[in-house]
Short mmCIF file of N, CA and C in Angstrom, two decimals:
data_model
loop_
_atom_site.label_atom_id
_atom_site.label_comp_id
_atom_site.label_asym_id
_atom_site.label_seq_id
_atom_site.Cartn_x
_atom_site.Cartn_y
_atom_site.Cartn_z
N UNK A 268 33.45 28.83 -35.96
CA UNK A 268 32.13 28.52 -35.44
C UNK A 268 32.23 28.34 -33.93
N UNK A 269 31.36 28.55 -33.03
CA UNK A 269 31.15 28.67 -31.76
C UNK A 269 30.41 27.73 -31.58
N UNK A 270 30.22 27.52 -30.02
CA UNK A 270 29.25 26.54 -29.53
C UNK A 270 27.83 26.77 -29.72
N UNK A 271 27.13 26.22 -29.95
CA UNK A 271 25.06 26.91 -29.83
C UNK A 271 25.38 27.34 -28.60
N UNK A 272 24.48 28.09 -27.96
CA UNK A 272 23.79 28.84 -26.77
C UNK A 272 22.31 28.90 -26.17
N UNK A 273 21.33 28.15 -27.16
CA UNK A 273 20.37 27.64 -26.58
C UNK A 273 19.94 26.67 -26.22
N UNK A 274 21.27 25.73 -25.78
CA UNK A 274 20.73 24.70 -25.29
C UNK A 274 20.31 24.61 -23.66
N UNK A 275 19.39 23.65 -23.47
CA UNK A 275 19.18 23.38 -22.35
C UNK A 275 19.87 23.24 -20.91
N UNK A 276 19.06 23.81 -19.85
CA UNK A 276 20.23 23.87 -18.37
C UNK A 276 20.27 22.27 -17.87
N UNK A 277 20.88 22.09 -16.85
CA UNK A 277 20.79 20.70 -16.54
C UNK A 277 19.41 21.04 -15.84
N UNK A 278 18.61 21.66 -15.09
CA UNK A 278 17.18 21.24 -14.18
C UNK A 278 16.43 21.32 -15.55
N UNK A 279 16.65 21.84 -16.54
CA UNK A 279 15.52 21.73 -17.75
C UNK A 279 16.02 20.31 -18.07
N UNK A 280 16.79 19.90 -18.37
CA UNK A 280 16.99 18.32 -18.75
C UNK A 280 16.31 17.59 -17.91
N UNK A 281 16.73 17.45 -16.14
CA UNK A 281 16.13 17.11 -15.51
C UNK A 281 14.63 16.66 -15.05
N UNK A 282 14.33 17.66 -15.29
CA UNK A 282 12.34 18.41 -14.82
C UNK A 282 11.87 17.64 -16.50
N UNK A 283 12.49 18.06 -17.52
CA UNK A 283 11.99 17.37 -18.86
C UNK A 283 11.59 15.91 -19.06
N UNK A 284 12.98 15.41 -18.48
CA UNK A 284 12.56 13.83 -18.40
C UNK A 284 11.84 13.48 -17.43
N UNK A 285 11.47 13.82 -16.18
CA UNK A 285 10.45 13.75 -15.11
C UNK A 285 8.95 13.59 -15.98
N UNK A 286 8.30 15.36 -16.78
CA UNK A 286 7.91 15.36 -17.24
C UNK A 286 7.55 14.38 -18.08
N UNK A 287 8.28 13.50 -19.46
CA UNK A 287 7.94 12.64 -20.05
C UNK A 287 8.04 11.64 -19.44
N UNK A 288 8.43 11.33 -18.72
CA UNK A 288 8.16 10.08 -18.04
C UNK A 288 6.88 10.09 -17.40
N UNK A 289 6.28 11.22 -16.82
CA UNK A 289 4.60 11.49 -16.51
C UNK A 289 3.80 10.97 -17.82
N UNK A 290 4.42 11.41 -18.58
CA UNK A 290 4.07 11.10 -19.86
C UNK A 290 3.21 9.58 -19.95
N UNK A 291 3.89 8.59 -18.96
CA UNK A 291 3.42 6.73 -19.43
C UNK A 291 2.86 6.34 -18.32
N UNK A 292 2.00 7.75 -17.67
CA UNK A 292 1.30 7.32 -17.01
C UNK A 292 -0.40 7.10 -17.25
N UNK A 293 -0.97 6.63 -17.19
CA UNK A 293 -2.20 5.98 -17.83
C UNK A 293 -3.69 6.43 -16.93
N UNK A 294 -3.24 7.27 -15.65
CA UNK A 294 -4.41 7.38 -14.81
C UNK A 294 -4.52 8.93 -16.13
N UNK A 295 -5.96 8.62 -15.80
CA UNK A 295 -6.81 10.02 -16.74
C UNK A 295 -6.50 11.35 -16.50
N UNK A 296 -6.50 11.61 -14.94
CA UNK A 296 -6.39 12.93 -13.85
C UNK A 296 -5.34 13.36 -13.99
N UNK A 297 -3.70 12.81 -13.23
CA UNK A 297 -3.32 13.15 -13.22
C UNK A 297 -1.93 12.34 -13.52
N UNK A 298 -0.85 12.92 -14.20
CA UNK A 298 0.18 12.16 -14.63
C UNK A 298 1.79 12.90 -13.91
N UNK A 299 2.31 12.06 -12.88
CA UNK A 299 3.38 13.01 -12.38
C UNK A 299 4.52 11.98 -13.04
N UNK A 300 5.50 12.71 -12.54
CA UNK A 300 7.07 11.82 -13.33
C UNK A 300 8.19 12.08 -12.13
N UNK A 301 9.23 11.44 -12.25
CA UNK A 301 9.96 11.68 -11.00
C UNK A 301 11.80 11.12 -12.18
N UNK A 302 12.40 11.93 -12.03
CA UNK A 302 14.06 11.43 -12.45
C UNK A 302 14.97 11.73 -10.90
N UNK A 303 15.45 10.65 -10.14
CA UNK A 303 16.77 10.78 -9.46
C UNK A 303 17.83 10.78 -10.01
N UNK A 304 18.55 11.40 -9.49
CA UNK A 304 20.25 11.59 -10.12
C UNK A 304 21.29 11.78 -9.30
N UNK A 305 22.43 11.46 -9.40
CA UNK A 305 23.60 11.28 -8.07
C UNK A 305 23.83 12.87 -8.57
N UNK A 306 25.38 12.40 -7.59
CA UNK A 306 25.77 13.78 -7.87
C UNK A 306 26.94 13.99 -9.04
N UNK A 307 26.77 13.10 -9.38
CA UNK A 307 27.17 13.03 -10.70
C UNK A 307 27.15 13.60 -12.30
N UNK A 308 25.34 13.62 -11.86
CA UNK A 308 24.32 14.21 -12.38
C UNK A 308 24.08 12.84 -13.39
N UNK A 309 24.03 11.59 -12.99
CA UNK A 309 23.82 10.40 -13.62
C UNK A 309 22.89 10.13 -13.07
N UNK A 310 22.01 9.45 -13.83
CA UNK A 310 20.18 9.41 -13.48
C UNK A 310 20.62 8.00 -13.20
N UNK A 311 19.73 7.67 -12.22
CA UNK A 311 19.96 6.38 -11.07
C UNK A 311 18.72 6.22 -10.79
N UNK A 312 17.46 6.47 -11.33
CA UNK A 312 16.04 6.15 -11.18
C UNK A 312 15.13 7.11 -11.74
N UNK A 313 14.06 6.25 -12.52
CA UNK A 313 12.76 6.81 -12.95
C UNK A 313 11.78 6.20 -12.57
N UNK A 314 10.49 7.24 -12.43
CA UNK A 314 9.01 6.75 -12.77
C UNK A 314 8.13 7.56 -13.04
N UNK A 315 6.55 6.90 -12.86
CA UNK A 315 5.43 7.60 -13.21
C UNK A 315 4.68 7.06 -11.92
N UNK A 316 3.66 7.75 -11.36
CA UNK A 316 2.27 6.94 -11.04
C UNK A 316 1.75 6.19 -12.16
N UNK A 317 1.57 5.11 -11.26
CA UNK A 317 0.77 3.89 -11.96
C UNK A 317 0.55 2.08 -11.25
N UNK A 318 -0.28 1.72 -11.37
CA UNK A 318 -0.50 0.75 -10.55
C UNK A 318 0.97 -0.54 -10.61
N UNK A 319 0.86 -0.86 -9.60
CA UNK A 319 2.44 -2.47 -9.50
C UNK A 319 1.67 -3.30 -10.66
N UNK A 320 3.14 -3.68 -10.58
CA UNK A 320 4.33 -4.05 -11.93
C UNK A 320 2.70 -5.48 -11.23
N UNK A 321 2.92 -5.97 -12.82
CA UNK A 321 1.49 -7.65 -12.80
C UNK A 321 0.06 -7.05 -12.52
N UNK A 322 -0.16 -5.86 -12.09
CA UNK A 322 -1.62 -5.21 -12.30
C UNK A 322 -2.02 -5.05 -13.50
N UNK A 323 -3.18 -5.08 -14.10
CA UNK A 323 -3.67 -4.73 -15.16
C UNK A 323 -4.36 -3.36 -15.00
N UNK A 324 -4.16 -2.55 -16.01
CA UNK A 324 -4.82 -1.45 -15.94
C UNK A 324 -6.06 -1.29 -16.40
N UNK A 325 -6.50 -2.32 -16.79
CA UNK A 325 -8.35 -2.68 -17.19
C UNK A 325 -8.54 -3.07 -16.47
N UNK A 326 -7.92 -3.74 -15.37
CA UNK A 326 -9.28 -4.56 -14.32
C UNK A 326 -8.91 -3.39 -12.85
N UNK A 327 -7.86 -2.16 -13.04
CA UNK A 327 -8.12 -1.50 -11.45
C UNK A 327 -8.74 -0.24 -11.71
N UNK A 328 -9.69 0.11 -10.84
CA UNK A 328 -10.36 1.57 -10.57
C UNK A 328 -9.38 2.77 -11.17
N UNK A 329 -9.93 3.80 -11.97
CA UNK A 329 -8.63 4.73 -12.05
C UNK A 329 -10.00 5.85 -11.12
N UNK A 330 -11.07 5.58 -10.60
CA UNK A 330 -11.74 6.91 -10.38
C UNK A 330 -10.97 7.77 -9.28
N UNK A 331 -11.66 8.87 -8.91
CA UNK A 331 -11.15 9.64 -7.54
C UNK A 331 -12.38 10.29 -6.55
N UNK A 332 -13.51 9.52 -6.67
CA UNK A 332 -14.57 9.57 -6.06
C UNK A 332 -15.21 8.46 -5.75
N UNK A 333 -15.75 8.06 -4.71
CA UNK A 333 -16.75 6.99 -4.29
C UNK A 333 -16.29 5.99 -3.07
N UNK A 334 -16.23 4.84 -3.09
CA UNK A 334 -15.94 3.93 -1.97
C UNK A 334 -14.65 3.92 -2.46
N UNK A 335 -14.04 4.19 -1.28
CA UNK A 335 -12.60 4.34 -0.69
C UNK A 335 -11.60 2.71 -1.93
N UNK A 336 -12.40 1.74 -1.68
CA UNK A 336 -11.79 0.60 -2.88
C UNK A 336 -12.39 0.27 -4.08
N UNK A 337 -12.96 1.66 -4.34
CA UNK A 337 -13.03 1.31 -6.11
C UNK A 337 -12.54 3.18 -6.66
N UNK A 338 -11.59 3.12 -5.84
CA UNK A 338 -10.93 4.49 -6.65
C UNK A 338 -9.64 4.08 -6.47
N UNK A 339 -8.61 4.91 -7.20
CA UNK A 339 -7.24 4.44 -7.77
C UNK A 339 -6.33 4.80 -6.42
N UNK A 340 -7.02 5.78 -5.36
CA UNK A 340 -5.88 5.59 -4.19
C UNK A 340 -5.26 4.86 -3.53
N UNK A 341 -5.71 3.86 -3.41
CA UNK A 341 -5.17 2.38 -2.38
C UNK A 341 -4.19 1.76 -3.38
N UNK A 342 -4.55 2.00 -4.38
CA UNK A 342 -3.68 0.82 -5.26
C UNK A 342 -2.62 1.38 -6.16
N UNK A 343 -2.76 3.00 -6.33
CA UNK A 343 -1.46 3.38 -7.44
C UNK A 343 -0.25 3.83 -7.00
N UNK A 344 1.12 3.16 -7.41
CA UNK A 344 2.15 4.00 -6.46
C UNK A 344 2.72 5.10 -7.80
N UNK A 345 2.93 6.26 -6.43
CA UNK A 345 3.19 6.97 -6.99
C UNK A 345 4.59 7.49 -8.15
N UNK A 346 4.68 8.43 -7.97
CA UNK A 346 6.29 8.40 -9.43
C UNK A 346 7.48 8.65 -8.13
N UNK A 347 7.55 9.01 -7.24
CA UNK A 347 8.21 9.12 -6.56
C UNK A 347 8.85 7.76 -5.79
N UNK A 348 8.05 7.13 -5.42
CA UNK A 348 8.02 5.85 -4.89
C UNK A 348 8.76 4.51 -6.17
N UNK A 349 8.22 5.12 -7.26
CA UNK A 349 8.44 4.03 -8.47
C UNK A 349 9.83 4.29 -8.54
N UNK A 350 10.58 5.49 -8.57
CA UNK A 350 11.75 6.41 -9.07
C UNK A 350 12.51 5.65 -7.87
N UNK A 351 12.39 5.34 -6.86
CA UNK A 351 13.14 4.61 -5.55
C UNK A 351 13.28 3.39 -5.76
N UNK A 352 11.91 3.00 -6.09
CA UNK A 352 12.35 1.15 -6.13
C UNK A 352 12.76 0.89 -8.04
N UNK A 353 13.04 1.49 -8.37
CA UNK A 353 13.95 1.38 -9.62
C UNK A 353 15.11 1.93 -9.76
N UNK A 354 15.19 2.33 -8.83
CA UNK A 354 16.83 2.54 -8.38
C UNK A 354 18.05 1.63 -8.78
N UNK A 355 19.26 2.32 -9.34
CA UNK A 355 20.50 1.16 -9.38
C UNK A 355 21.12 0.91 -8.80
N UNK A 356 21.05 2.33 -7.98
CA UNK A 356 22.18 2.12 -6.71
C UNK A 356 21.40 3.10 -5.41
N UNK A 357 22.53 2.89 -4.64
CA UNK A 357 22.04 4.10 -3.09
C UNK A 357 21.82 5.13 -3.38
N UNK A 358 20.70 5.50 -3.24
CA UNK A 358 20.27 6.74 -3.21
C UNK A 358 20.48 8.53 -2.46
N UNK A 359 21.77 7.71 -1.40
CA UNK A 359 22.38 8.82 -0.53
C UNK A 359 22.60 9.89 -1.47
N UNK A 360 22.30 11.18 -0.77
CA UNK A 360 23.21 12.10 -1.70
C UNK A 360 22.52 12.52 -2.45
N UNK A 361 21.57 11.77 -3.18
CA UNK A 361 20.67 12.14 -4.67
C UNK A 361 19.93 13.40 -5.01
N UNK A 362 19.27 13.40 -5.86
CA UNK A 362 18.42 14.29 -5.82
C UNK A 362 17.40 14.60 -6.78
N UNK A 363 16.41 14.34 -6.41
CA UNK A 363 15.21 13.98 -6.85
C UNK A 363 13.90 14.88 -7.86
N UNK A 364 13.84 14.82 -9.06
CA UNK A 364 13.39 15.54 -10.03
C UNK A 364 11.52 15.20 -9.87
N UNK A 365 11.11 16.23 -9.18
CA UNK A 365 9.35 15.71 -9.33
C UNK A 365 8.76 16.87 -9.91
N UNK A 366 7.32 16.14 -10.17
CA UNK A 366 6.23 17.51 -11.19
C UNK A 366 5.28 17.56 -10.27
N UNK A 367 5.09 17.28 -9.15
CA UNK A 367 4.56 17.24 -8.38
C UNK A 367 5.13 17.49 -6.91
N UNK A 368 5.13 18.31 -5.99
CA UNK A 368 5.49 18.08 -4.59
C UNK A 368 5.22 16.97 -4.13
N UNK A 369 6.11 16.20 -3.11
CA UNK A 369 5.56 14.93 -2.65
C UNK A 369 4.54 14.74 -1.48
N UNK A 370 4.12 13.70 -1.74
CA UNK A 370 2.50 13.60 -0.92
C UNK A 370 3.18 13.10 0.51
N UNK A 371 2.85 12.92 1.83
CA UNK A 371 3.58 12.47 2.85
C UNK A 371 4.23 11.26 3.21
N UNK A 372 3.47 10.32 1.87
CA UNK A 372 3.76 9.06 1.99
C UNK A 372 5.19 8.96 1.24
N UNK A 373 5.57 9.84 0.23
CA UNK A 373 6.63 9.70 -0.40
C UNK A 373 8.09 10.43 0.21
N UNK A 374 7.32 11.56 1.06
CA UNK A 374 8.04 12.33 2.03
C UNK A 374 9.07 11.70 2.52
N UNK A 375 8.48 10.00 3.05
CA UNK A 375 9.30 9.26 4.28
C UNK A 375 9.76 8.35 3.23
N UNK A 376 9.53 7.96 2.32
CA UNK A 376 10.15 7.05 1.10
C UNK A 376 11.31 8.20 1.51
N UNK A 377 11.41 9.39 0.94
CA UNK A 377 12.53 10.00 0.14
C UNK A 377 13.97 10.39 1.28
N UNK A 378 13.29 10.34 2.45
CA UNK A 378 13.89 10.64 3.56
C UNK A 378 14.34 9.17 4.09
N UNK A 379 13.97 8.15 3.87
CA UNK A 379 14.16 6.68 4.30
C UNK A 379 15.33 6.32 3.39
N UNK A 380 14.87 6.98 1.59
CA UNK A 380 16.40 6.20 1.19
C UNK A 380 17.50 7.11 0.94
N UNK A 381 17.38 8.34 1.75
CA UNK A 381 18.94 9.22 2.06
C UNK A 381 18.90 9.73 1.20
N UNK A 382 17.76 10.50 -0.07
CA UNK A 382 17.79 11.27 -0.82
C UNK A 382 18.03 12.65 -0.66
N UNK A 383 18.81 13.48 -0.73
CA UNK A 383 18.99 15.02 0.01
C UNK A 383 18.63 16.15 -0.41
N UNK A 384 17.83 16.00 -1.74
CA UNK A 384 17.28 17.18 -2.34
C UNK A 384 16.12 16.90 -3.21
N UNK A 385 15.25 17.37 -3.23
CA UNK A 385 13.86 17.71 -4.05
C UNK A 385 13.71 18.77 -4.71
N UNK A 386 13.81 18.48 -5.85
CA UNK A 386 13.36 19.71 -6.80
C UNK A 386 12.04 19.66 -7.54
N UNK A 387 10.64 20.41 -7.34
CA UNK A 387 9.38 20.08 -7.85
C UNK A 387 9.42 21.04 -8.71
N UNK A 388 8.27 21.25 -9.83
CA UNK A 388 7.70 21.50 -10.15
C UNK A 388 6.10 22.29 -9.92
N UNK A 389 5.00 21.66 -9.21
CA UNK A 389 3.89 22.05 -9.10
C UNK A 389 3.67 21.72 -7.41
N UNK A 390 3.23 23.04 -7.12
CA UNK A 390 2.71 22.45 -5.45
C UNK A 390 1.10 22.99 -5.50
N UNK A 391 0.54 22.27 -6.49
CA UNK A 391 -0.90 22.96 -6.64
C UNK A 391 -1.93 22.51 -5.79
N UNK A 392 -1.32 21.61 -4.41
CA UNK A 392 -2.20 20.97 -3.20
C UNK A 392 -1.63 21.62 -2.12
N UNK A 393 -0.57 22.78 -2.27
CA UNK A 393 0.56 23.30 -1.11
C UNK A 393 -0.78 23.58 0.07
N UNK A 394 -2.30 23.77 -0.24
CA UNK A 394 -3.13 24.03 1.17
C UNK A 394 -3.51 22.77 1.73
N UNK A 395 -3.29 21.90 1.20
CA UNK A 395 -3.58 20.19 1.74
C UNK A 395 -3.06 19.93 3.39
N UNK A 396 -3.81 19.60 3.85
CA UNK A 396 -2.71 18.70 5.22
C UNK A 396 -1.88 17.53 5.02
N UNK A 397 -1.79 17.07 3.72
CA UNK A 397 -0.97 16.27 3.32
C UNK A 397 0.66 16.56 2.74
N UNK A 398 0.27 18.00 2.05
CA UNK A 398 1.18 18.70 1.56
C UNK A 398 2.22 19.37 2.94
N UNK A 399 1.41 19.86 3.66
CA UNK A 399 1.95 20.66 4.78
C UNK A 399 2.29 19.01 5.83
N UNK A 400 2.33 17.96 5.89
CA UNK A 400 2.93 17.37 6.34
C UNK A 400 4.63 16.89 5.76
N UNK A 401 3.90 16.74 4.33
CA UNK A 401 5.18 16.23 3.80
C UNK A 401 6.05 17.20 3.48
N UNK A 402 5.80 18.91 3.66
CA UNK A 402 6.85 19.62 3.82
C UNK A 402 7.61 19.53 5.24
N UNK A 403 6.90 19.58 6.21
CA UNK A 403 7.17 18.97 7.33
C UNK A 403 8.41 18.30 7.65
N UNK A 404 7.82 16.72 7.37
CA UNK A 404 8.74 15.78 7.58
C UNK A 404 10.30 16.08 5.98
N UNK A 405 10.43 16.60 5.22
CA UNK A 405 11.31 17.25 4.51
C UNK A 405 12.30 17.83 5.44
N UNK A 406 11.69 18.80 5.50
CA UNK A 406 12.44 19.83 6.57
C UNK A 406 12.88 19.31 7.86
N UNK A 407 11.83 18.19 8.72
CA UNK A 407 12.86 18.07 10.20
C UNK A 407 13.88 16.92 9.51
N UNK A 408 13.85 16.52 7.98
CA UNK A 408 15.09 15.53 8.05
C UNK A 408 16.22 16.31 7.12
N UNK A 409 16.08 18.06 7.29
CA UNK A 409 17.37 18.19 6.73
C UNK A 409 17.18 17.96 4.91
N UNK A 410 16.39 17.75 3.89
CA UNK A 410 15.92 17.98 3.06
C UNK A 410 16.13 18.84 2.11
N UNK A 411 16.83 19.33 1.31
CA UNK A 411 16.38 20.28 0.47
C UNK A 411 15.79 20.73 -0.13
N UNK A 412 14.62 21.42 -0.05
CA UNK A 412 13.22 21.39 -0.85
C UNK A 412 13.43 22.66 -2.30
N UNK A 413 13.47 22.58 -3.19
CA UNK A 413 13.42 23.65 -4.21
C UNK A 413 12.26 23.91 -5.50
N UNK A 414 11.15 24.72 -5.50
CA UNK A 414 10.25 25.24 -6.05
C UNK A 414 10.83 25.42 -7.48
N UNK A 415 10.95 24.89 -8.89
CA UNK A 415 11.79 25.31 -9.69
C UNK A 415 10.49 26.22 -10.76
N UNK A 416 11.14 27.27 -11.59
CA UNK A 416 10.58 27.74 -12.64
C UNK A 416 11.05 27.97 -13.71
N UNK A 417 9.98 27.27 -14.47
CA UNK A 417 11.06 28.23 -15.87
C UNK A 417 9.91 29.33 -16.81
N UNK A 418 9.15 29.50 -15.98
CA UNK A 418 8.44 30.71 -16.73
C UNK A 418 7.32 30.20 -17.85
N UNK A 419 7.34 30.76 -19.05
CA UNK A 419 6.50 30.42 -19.96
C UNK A 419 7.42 29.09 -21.10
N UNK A 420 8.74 28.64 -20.64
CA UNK A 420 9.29 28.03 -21.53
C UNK A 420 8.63 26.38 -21.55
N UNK A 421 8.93 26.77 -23.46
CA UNK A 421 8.59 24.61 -23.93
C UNK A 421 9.24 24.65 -24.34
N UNK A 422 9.44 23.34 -24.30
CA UNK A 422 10.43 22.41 -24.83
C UNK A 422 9.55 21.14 -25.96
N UNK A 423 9.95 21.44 -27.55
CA UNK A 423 9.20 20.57 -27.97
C UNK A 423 9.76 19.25 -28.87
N UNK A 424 9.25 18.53 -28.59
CA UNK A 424 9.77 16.84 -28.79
C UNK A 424 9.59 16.55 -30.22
N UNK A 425 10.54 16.14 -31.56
CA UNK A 425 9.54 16.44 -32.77
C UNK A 425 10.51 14.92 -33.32
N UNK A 426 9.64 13.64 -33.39
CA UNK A 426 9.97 12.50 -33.60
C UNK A 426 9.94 12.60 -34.72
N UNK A 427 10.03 13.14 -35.79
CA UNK A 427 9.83 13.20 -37.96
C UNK A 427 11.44 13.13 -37.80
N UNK A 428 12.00 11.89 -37.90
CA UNK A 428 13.47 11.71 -37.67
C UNK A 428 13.97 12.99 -39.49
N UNK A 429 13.03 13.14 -40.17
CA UNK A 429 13.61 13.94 -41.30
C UNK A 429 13.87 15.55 -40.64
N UNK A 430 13.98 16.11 -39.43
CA UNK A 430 13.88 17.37 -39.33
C UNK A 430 15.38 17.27 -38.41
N UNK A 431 16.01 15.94 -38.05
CA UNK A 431 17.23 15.98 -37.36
C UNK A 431 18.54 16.43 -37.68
#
């Protein structure tokens, strides 16, 4: 007998758990996920967008229209940001699993804690001036930015512990 051959690459492992970890995010719109990993390839931080740790998610705005403080921008941090401050260790070196390109604010998070590579998923705001900043500041800090694809592939999750 031989080894299987369809198993998963490490950026599909990677990008997967990003993915489900978007998964526990609770805003309606949009749900991103973020996995760091040394170079080890040992995961050293996760998150989701979602409002700080003692917020309730019934009493804050999730909208994305109207007065600037009754929509979910001021108050939700993002998966990128969450994936940093849940960190175990230094983040030098790392490299950072998102479903989302990062917004500019996370740009300087990711560049502040010596993270050296970004691998996204979706740059479906790439015409934003937010987007085109935080490619920006990526790039003048030396950054590795990588667009990943995997085409039409799923990956499906099947918890009926009887099919294991």
């Amino acid at each position: 007998m031989s080894k299987r051959e369809d198993y998963i690459s490490w950026n599909e492992y990677f990008m997967g758990l990003a993915l489900l970890s978007g998964k526990r995010s609770k805003d309606p719109t949009t749900q991103v996920g973020a996995c760091i990993i040394d170079e080890d390839k040992k995961i050293v931080g996760i998150g989701y967008n979602g409002f700080p740790l003692g917020s309730s998610d019934d009493n804050m705005p999730w909208g994305k229209q109207g007065d600037f403080l009754e929509t979910k921008y001021p108050y939700v941090v993002h998966a990128e940001l969450n994936a940093i401050l849940n960190s175990i260790k230094s983040l030098k070196g790392c490299t950072v699993y998102v479903t989302h390109f990062p917004c500019n604010e996370c740009a300087k998070a990711i560049v502040q804690s010596k993270i050296s590579r970004v691998i996204y998923l979706s740059d479906k705001h790439k015409d934003k001036d937010s987007f085109k900043a935080s490619k920006r500041i990526l790039e003048n800090a030396g950054i590795k930015i990588e667009k990943i694809s995997f085409g039409s592939k799923k990956i499906i999750l099947d918890f009926d512990e009887t099919n294991l």
